[in-house]
Short mmCIF file of C-alpha atoms in Angstrom, two decimals:
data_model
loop_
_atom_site.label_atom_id
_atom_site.label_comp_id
_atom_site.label_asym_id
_atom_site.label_seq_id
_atom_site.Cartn_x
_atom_site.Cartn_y
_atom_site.Cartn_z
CA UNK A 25 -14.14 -5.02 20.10
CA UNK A 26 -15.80 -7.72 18.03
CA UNK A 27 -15.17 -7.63 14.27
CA UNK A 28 -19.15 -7.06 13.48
CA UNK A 29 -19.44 -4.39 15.49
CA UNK A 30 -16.29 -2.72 14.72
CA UNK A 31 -17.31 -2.90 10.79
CA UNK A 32 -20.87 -1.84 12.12
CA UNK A 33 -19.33 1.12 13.70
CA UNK A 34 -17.34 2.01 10.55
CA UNK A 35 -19.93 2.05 8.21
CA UNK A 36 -21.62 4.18 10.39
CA UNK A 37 -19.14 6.69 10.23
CA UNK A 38 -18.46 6.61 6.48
CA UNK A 39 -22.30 7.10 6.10
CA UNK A 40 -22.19 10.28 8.33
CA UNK A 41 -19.51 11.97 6.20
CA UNK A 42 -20.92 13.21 3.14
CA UNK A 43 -17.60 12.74 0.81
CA UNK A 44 -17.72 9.24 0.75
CA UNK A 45 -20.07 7.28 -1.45
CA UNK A 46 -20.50 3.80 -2.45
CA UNK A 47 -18.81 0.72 -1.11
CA UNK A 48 -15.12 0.98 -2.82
CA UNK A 49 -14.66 4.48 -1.20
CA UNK A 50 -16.09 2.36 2.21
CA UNK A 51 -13.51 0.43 1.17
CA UNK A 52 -10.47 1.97 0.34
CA UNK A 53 -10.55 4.24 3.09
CA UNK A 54 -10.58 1.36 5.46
CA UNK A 55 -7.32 0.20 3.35
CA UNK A 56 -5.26 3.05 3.89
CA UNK A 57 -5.99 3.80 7.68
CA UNK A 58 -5.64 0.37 8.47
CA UNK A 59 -2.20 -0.06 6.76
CA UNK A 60 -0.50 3.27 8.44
CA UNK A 61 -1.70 2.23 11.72
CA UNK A 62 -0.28 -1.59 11.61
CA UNK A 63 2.71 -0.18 9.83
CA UNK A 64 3.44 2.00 12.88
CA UNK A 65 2.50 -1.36 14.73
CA UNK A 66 5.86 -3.21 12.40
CA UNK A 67 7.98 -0.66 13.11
CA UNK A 68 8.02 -0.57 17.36
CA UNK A 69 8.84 -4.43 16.69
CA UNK A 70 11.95 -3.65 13.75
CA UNK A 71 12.97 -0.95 16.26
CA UNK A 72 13.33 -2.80 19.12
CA UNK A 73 15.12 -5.37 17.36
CA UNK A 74 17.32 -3.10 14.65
CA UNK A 75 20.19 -1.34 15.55
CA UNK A 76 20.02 1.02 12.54
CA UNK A 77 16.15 1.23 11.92
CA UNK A 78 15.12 4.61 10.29
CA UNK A 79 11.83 5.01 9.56
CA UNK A 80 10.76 5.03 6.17
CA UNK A 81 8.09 7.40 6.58
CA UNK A 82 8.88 11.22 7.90
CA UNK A 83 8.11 11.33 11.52
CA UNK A 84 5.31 14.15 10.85
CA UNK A 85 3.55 11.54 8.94
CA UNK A 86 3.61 8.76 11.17
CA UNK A 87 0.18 6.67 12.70
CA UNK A 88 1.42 7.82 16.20
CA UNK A 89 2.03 11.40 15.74
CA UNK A 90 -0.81 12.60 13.21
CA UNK A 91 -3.30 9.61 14.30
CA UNK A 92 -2.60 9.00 18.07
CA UNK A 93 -0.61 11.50 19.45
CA UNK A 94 1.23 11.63 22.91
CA UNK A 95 -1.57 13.60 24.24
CA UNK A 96 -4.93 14.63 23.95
CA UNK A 97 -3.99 18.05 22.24
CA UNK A 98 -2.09 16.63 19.81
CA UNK A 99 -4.99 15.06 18.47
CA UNK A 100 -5.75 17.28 16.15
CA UNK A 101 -9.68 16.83 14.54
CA UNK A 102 -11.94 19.08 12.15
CA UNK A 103 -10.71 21.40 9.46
CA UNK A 104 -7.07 20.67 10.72
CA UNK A 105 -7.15 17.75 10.30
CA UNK A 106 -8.61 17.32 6.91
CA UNK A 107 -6.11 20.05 5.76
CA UNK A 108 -3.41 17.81 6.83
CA UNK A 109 -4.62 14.51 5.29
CA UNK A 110 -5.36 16.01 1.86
CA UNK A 111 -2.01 18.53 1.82
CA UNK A 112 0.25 16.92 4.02
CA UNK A 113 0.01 13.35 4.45
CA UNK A 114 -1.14 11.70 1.21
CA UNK A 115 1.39 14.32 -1.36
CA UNK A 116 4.32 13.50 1.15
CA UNK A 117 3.55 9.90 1.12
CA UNK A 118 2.67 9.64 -2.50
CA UNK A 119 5.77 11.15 -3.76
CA UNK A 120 8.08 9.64 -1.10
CA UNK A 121 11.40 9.99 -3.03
CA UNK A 122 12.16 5.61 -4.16
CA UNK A 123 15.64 4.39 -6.04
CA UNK A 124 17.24 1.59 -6.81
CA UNK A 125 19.30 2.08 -3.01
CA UNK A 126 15.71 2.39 -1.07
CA UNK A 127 14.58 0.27 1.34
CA UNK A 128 11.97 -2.14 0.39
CA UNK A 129 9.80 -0.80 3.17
CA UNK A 130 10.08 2.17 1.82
CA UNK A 131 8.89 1.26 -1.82
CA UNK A 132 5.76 -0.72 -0.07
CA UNK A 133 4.99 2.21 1.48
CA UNK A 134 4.90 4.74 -1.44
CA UNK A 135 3.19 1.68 -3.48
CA UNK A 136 0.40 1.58 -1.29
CA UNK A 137 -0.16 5.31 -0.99
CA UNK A 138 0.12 6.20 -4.80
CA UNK A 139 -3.24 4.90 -5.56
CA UNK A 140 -5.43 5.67 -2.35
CA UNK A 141 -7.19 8.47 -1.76
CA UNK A 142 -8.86 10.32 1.00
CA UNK A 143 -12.64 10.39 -0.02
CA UNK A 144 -13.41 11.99 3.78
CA UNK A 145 -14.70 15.74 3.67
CA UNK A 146 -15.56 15.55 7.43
CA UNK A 147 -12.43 16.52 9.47
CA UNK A 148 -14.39 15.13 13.14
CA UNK A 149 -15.43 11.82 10.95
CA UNK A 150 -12.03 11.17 10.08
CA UNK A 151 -10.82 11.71 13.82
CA UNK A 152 -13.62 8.75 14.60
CA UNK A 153 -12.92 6.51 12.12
CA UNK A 154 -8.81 7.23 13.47
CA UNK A 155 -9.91 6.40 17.09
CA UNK A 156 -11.88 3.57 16.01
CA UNK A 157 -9.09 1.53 14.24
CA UNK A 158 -6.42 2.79 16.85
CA UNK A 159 -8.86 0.94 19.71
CA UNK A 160 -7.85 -2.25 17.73
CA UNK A 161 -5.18 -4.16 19.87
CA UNK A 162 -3.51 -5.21 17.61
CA UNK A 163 -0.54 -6.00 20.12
CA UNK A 164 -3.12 -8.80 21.06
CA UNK A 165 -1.89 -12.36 19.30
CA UNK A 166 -5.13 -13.65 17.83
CA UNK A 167 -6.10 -9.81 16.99
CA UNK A 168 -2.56 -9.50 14.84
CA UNK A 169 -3.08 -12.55 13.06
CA UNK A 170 -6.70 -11.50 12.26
CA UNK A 171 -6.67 -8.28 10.79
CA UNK A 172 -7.17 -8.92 7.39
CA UNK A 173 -10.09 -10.33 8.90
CA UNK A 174 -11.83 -6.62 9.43
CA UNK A 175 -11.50 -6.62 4.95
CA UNK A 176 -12.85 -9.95 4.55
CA UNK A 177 -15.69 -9.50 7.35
CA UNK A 178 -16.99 -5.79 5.15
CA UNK A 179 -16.87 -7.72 2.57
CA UNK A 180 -19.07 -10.65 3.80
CA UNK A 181 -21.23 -8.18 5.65
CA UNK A 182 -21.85 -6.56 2.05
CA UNK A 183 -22.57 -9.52 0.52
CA UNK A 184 -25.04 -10.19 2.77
CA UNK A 185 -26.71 -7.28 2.74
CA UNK A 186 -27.16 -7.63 -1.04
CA UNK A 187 -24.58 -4.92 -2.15
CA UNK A 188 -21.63 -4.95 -4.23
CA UNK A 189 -19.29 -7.21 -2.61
CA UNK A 190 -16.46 -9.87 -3.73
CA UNK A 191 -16.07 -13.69 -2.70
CA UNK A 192 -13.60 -14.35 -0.44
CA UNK A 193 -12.18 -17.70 0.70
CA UNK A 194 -13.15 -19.27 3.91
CA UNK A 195 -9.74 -19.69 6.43
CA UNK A 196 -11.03 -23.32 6.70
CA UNK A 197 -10.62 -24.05 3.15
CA UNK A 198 -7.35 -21.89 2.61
CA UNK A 199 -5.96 -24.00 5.71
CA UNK A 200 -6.72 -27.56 3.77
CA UNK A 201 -5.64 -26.12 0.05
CA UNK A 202 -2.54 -25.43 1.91
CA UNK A 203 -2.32 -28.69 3.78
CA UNK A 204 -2.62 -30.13 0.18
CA UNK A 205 -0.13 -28.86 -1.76
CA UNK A 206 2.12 -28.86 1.24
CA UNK A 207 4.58 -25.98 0.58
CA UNK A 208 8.12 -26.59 1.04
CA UNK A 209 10.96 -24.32 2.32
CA UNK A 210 12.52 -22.43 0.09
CA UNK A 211 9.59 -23.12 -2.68
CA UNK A 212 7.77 -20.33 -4.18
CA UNK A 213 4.01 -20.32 -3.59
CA UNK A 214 1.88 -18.76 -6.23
CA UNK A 215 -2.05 -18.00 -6.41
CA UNK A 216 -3.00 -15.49 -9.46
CA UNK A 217 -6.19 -14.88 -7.76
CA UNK A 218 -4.29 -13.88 -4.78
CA UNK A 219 -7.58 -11.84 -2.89
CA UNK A 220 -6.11 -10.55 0.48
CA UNK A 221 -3.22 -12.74 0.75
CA UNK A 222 -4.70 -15.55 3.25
CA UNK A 223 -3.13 -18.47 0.73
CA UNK A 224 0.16 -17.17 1.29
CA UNK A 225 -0.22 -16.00 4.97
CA UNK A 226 -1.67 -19.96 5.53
CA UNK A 227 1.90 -21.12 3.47
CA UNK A 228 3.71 -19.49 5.60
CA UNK A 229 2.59 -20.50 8.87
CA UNK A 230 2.74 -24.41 7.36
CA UNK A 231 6.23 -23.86 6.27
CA UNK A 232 6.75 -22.60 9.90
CA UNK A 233 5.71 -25.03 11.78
CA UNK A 234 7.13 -27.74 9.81
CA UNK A 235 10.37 -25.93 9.48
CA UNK A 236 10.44 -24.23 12.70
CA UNK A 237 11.76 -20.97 10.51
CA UNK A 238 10.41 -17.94 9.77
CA UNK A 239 10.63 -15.77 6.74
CA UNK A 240 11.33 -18.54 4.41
CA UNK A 241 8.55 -17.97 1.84
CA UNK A 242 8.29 -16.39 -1.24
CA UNK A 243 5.29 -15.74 -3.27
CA UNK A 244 4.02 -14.50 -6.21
CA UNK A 245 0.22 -13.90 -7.26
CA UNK A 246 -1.94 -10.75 -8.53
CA UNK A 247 -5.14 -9.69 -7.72
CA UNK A 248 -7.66 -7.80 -9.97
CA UNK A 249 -9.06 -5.37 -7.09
CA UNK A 250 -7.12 -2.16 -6.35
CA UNK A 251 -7.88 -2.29 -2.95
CA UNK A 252 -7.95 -5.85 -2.27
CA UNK A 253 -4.37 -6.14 -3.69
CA UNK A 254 -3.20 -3.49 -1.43
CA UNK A 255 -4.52 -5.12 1.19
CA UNK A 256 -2.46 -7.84 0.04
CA UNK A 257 0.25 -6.19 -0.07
CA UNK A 258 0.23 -4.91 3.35
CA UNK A 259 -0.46 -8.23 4.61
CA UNK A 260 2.38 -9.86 3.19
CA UNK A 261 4.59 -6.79 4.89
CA UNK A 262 4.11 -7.03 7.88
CA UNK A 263 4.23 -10.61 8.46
CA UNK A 264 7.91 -10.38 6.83
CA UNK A 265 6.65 -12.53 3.59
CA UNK A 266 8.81 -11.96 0.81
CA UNK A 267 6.10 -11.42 -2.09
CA UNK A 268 5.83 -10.44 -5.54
CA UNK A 269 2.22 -9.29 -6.07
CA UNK A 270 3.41 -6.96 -9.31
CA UNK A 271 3.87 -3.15 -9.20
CA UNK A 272 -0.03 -3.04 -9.47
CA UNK A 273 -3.28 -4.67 -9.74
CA UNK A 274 -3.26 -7.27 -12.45
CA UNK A 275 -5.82 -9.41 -14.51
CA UNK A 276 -3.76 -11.59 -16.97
CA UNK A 277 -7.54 -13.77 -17.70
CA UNK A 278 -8.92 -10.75 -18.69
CA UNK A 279 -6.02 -9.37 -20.71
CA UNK A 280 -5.96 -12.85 -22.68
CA UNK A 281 -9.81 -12.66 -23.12
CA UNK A 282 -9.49 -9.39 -24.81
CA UNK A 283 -6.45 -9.59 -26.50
CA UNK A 284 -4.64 -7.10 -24.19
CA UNK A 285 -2.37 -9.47 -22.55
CA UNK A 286 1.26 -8.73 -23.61
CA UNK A 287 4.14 -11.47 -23.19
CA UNK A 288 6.27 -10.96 -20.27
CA UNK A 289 9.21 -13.46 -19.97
CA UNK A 290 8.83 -15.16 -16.62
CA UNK A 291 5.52 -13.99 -15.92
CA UNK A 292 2.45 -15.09 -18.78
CA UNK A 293 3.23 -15.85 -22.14
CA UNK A 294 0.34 -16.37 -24.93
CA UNK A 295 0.52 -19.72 -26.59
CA UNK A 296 -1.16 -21.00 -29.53
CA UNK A 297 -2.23 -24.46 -30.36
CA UNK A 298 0.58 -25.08 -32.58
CA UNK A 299 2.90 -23.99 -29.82
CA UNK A 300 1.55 -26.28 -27.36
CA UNK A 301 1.37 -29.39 -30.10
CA UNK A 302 5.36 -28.36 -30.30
CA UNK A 303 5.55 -29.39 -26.76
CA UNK A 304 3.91 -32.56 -27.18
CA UNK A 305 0.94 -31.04 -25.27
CA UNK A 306 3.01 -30.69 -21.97
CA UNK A 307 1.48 -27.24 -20.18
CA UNK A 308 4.24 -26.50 -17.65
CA UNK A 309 4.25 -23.03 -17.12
CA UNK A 310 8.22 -22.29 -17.85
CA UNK A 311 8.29 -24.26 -21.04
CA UNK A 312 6.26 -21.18 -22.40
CA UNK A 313 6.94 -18.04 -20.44
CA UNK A 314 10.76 -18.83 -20.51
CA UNK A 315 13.23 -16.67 -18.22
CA UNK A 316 13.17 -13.12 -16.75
CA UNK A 317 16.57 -11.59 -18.08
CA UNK A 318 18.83 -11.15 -14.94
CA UNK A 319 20.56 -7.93 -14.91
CA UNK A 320 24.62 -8.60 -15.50
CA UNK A 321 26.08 -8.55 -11.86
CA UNK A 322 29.94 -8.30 -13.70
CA UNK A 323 31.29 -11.29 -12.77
CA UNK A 324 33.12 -13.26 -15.23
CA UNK A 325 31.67 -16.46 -16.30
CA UNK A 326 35.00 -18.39 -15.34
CA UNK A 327 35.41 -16.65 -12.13
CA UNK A 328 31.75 -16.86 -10.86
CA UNK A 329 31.90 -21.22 -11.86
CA UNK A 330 34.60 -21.33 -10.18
CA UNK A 331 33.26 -19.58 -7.19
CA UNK A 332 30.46 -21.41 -6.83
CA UNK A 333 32.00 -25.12 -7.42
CA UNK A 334 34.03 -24.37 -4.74
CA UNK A 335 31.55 -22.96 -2.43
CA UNK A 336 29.76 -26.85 -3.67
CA UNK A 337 32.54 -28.70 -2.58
CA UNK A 338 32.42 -27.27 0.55
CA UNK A 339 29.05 -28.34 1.10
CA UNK A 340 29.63 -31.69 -0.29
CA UNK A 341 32.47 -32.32 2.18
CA UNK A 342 30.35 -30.45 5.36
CA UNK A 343 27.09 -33.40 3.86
CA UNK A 344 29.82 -36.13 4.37
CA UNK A 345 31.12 -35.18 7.79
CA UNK A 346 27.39 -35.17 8.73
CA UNK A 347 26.86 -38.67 7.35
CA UNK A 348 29.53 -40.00 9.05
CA UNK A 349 28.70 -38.17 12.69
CA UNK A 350 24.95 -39.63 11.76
CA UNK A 351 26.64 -43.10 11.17
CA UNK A 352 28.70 -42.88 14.54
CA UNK A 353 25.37 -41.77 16.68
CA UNK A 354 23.11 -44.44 15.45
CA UNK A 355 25.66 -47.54 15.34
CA UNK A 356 26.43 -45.72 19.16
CA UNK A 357 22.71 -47.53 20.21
CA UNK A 358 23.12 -50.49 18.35
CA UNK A 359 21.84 -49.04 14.71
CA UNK A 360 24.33 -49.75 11.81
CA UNK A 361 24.04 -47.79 8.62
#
């Protein structure tokens, strides 16, 4: 189905179901839907490739037992199924038991459900919207590299239509920011106006195919917009990014203009003129917000140096024999080094 007239179809139903009002209810219950049912998507790919997957939501809960079902009958609709979206699924989900020994899925998962909410009153609206986003293929390539397109195309339809909508950045532009600052492997990308995540998902597909590896990125940003940064969030997870988009929605501008914003070493720092005259004017980032605190690992100083000089050495030796094998190939068709 074409984007327009899947987001044509949605609004439809969210305008037939007298519970939700207003675009950021339009909104977030697109957000939520749409990140159980590509979840569910992620995890038939991590378990047909992980011997020890577990799922880290309980099977009752899943997108393809409560949302698809194995038959028709299981498909449960009406007062049913509004009972179990309101008392089953979102309390299970929102208080998904997280410590320090969880899985990261597991954290994303109870992050993104702690602050959504099931506006829906109508249990045979919800079963429509349901079908409508499980019709999305997206098992289809250029369909699972587009989804955050259905967000960004509401939110341009909105716009359009004169409501309350947001800005969003075309992929064109994203694509030649990117080509710009030309991310490197192993880098850290950041963008503290971070929107649905297409900076980063653009990063990573550069580093990709200039690396020919995957999973290599790491980002940080924030985004003001509850739902927008869960979106975000969900993006980044199940393309594999490895992203630090805060434990919430963040607006360190904002914070600074009214005096909210609180020093956070690694993260913002506020600096006054004096402070930046101190370092000659130079604005680097880290010569202000210093150094998150690592937490002690218990490894003595001594013992950890000389660890890791040996661990060098090794690689200094392994860089040599490389040279020299480089040396022996080229002078091998008449190129000396």
């Amino acid at each position: 189905m074409a984007l327009g007239n899947l987001i044509k179809s949605w609004e439809n139903i969210m305008r037939d179901d007298d519970g939700v009002s207003g675009t950021v209810q339009v909104l977030s219950q697109l957000v939520w839907m749409l990140f159980l049912k590509v979840y569910d998507l992620k995890e038939d790919e991590w378990e047909l490739y992980e011997d020890d997957f577990e799922s880290a939501i309980p099977e009752n809960c899943r997108w393809r037992n409560w949302a698809r079902g194995k038959t028709q009958k299981d498909k449960i609709t009406g007062d049913e199924l509004v009972d179990f979206v309101n008392n089953t699924l979102f309390p299970t989900l929102k208080e998904l038991p997280v410590t320090s020994q969880s899985s990261k899925r597991r954290t994303i998962v109870k992050e993104m459900m702690a602050e959504s909410y099931n506006y829906m009153k109508d249990g045979v609206c919800i079963r429509k919207a349901v079908d409508l986003l499980d019709g999305i293929n997206f098992d289809d390539q250029e369909e699972h590299h587009s989804f955050n397109m259905i967000y960004e195309t509401l939110l341009r339809g909105l716009q359009s239509a004169g409501r309350s909508g947001e800005f969003y950045t075309p992929r064109a532009l994203t694509q030649l920011i990117t080509e710009k600052v030309n991310p490197e492997l192993g880098k850290v990308t950041a963008d503290p106006c971070c929107g649905s995540g297409g900076m980063f998902v653009q990063s990573a597909r550069f580093v990709q195919v200039h690396s020919n590896e995957r999973g290599v990125v790491s980002v940080y940003g924030q985004e003001f917009n509850a739902d927008t940064w869960k979106m975000a969030k969900m993006n980044m997870a199940i393309r594999g990014i490895e992203a630090d988009l805060g434990p919430y929605q963040a607006d360190t501008f904002s914070a600074f203009q009214n005096g909210t914003l609180e020093d956070v070493k690694g993260f913002c720092a506020v600096a006054t003129t004096q402070d930046i005259a101190k370092q000659d004017y130079i604005l680097t980032p880290g010569r202000y917000v210093g150094i998150e605190e690592q937490e002690d690992d218990g490894e003595p100083f001594e013992e950890k140096m000389t660890r890791l000089t040996s661990e060098l050495s090794e690689m200094f030796a392994k860089s040599h024999e490389l040279e020299d094998e480089i040396r022996k190939k080229l002078g091998a068709i008449g190129y000396e080094i």
